[in-house]
Tab-separated table of C-alpha atoms and ligand atoms in Angstrom:
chain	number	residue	atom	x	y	z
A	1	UNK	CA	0.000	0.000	0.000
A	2	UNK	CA	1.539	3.688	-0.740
A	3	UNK	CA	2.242	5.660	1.938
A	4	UNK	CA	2.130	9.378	1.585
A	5	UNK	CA	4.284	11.157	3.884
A	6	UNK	CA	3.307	14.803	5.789
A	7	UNK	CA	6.485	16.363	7.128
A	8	UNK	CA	5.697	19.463	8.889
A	9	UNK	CA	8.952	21.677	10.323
A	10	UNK	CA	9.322	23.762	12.850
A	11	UNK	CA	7.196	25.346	15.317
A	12	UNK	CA	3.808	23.801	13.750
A	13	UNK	CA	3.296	21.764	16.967
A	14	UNK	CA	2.579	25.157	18.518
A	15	UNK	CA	-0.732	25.076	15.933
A	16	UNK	CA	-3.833	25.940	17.324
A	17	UNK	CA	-2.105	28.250	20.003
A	18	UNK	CA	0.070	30.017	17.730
A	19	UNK	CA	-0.723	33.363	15.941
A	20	UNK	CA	-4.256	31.940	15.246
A	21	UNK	CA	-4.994	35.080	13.446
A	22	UNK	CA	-2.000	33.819	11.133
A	23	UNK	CA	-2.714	30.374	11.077
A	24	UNK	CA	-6.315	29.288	12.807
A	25	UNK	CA	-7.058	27.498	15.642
A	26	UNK	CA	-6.876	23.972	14.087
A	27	UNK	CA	-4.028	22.258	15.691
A	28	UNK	CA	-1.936	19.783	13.933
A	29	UNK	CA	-3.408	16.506	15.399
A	30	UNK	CA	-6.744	18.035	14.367
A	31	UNK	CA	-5.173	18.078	10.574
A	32	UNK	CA	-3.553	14.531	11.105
A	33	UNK	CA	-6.810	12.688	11.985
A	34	UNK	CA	-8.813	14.257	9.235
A	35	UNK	CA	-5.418	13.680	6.714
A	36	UNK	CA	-5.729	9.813	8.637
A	37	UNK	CA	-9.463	9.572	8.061
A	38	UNK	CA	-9.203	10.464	4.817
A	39	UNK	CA	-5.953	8.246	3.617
A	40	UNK	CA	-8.195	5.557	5.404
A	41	UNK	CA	-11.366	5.822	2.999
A	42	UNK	CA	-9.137	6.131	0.034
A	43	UNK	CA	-6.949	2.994	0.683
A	44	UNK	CA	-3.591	4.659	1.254
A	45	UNK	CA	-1.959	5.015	4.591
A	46	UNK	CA	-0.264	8.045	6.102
A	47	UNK	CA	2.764	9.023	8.000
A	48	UNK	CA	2.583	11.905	9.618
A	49	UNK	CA	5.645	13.286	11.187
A	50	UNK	CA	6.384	16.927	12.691
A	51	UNK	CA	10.152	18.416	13.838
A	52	UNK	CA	11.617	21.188	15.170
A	53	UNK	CA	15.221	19.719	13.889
A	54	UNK	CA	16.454	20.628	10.220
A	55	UNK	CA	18.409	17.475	10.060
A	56	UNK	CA	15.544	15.104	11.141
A	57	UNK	CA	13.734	16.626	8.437
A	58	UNK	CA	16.257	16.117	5.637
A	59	UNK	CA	16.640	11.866	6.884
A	60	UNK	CA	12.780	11.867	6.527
A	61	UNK	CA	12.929	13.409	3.322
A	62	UNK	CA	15.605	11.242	1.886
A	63	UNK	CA	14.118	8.318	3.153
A	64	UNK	CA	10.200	8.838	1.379
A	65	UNK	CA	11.812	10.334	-1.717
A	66	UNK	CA	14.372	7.114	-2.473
A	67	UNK	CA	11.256	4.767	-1.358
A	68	UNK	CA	9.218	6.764	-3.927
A	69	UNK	CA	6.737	7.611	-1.584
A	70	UNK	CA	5.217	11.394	-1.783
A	71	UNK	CA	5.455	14.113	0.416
A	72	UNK	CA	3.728	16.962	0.774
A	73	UNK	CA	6.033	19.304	2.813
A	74	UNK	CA	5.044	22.164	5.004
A	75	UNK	CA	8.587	23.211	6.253
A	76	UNK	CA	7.778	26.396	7.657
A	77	UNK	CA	10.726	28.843	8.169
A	78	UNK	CA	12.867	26.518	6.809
A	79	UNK	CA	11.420	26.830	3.387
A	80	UNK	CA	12.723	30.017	3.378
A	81	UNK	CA	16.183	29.636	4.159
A	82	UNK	CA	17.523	25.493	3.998
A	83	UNK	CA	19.422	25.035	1.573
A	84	UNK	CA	19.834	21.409	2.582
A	85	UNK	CA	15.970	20.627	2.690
A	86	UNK	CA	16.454	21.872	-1.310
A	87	UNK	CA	18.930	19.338	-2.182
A	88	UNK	CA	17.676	16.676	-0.347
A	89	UNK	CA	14.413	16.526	-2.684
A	90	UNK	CA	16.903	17.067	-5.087
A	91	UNK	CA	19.436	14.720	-4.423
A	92	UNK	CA	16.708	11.615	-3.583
A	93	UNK	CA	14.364	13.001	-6.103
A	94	UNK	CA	11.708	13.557	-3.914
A	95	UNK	CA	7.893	13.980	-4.883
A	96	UNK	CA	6.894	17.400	-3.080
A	97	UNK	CA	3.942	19.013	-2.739
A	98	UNK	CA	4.609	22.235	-0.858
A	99	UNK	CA	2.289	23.935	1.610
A	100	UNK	CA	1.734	26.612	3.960
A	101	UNK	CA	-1.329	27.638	5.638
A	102	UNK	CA	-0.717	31.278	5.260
A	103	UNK	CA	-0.156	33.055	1.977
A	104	UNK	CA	3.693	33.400	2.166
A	105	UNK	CA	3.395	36.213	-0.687
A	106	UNK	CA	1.016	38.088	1.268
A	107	UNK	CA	3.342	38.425	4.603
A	108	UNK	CA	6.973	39.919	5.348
A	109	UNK	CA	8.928	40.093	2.413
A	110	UNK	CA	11.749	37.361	3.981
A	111	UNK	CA	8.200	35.097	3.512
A	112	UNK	CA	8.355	35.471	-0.532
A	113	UNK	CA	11.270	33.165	-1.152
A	114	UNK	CA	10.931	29.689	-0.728
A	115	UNK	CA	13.865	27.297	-1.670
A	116	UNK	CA	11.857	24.279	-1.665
A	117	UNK	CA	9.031	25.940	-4.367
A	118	UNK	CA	11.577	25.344	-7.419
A	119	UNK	CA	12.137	21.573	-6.141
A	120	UNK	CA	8.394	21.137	-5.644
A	121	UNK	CA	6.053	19.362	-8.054
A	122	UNK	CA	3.576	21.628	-6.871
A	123	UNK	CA	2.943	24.579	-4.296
A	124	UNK	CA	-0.722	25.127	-2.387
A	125	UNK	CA	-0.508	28.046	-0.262
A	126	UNK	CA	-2.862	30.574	2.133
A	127	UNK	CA	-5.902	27.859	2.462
A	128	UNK	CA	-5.290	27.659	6.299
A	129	UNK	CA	-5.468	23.890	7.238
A	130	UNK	CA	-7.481	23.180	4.246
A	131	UNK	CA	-3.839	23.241	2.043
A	132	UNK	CA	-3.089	20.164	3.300
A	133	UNK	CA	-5.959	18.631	2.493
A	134	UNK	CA	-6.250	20.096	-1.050
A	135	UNK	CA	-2.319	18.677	-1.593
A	136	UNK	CA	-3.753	15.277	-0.560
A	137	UNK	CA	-6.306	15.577	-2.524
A	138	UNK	CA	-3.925	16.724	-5.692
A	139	UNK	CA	-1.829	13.474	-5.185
A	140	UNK	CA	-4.908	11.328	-4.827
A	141	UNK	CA	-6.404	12.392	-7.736
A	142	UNK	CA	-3.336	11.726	-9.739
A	143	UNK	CA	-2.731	8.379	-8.737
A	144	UNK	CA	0.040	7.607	-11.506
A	145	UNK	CA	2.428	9.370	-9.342
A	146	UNK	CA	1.964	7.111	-6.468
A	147	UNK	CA	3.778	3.644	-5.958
A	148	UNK	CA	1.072	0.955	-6.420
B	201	DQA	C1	4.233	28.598	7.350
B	201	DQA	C2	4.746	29.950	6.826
B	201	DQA	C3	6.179	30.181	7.266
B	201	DQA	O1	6.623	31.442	6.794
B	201	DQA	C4	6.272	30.175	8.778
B	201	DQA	O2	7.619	30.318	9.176
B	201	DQA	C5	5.664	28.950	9.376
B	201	DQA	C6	4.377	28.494	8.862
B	201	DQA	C7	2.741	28.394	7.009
B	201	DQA	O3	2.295	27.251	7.053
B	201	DQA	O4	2.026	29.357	6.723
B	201	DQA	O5	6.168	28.401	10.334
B	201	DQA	O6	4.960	27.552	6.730
């Protein structure tokens, strides 16, 4: 059965108490059992994985993109300045869709780049906790891409 992988960076276990004018008051366990439910109904399982730690991030990465197993990637302030998160979807050619809850264009300019967007098969952005879901439903509906 394919797994899809949800890799969420730093600071997004603070969800649901942090900035919820920003980013809501759904917190990330919320977004993991509804991700779960719906991975569940549509015969794929789901790994869901959150870490404060750059490196953690980049094994994780590494590891889904050499099983060829998607990701969709919400690396938070790391997407705007990691280098290695880059070239490790690079280097193990890594399936990303990116997201972010906010709309990183519509924020502080340091918000507008995002390293991982040229490495990314796709980018969903400023849907709140719904971008997750709509990047699930992206690789769901394009089940080619997924290992059988
Ligand atoms: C974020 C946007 C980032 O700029 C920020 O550092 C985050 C969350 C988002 O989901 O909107 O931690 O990735």
């Amino acid at each position: 059965m394919t797994t899809i992988h949800v890799l969420n960076g730093p600071n997004l276990n603070l969800l649901g108490q942090r900035e919820p004018e920003v980013y809501g008051h759904e917190t990330l366990a919320m977004i993991e059992s509804r991700l779960a439910a719906t991975c569940k109904a549509r015969g794929v399982s789901l790994a869901f994985r959150q870490s404060n730690h750059e490196g953690e991030l980049v094994t994780w990465i590494q590891a889904a993109g050499l099983a060829r197993e998607p990701i969709i990637l919400n690396a938070g302030a790391y997407s705007h300045t990691s280098i290695a998160l880059h070239d490790a979807i690079k280097g193990a050619h890594a399936h990303v869709i990116e997201v972010h809850l906010s709309n990183i264009h519509a924020r502080e300019s340091f918000r507008h780049v995002s390293l991982i967007s040229p490495v990314a098969r796709g980018v969903i952005v400023g849907f709140g906790a719904a971008s997750y879901d709509l990047a699930l439903e992206a690789f769901l509906s394009d089940r080619a891409d997924l290992k059988s």
